[in-house]
Tab-separated table of C-alpha atoms in Angstrom:
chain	number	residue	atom	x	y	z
A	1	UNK	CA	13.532	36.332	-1.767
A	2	UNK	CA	12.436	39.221	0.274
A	3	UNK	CA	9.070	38.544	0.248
A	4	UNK	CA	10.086	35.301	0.874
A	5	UNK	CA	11.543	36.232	4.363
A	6	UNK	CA	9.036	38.853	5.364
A	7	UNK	CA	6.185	36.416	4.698
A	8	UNK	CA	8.130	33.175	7.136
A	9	UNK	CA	9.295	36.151	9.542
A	10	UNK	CA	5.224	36.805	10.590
A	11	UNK	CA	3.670	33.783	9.540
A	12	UNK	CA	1.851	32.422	12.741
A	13	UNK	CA	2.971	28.843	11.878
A	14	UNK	CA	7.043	29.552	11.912
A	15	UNK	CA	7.003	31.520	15.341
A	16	UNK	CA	4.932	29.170	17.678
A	17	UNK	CA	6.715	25.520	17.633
A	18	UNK	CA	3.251	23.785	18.216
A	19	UNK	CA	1.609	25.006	15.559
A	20	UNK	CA	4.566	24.333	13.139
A	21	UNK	CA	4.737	21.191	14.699
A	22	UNK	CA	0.691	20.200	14.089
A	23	UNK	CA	0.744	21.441	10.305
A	24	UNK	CA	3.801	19.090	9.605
A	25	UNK	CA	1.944	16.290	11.210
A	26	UNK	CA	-0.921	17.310	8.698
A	27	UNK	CA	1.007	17.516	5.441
A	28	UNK	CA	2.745	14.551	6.583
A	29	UNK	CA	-0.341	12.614	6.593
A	30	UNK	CA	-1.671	13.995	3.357
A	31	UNK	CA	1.586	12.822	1.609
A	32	UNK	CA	1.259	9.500	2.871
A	33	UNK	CA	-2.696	9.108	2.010
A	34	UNK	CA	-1.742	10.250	-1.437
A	35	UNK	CA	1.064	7.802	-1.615
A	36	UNK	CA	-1.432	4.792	-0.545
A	37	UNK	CA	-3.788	5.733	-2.611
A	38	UNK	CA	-1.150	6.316	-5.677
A	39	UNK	CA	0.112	2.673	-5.053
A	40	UNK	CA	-3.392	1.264	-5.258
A	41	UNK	CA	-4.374	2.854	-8.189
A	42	UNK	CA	-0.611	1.779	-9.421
A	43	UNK	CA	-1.645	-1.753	-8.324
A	44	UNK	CA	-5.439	-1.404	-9.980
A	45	UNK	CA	-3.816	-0.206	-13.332
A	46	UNK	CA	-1.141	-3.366	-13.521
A	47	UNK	CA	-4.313	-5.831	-12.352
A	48	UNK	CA	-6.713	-4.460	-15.439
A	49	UNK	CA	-3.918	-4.659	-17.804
A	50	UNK	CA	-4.402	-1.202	-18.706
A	51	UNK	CA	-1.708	0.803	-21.616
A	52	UNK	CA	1.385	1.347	-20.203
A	53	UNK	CA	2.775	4.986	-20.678
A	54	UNK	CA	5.221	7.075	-19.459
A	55	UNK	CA	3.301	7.765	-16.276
A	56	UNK	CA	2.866	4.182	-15.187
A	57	UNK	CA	6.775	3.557	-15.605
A	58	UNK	CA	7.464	6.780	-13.510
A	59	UNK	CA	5.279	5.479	-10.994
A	60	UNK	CA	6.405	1.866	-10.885
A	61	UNK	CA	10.136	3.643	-10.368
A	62	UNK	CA	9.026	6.136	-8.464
A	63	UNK	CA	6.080	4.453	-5.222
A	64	UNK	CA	8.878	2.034	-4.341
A	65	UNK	CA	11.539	4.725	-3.574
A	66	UNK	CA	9.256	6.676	-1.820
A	67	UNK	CA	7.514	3.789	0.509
A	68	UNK	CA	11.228	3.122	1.199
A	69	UNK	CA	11.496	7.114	2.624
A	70	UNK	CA	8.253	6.392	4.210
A	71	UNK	CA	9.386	3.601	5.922
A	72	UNK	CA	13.186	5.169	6.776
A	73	UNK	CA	10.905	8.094	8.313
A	74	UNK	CA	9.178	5.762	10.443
A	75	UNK	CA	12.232	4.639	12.334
């Protein structure tokens, strides 16, 4: 936890408000490009009729709920 703290207290990106602010707008966007692209591939995998495993039912729970935060986000 300590190192924790010392590491956010001089880390360039939690003092200045614009930089914070640009590298949320960056991880933002790369959690939304690997959502589309996790939705198509979701999308490919039901239109080739490929096995269904645990990891397709996880993802046909899971890319719905998190569009739906995507989209909540937005607003």
């Amino acid at each position: 936890m300590t190192s924790f703290y010392m590491i956010a207290n001089y880390a360039d990106g939690f003092d200045n408000a614009e930089k914070l602010t640009q590298n949320l707008k960056i991880i933002s966007i790369l959690g939304n490009l690997f959502l589309l692209i996790g939705t198509i591939l979701s999308i490919l995998s039901i239109a080739k009729k490929e096995e269904k495993n645990y990891q397709y039912y996880i993802s046909i729970i899971g890319y719905p709920f998190f569009i739906l935060l995507t989209l909540i986000s937005l607003f």
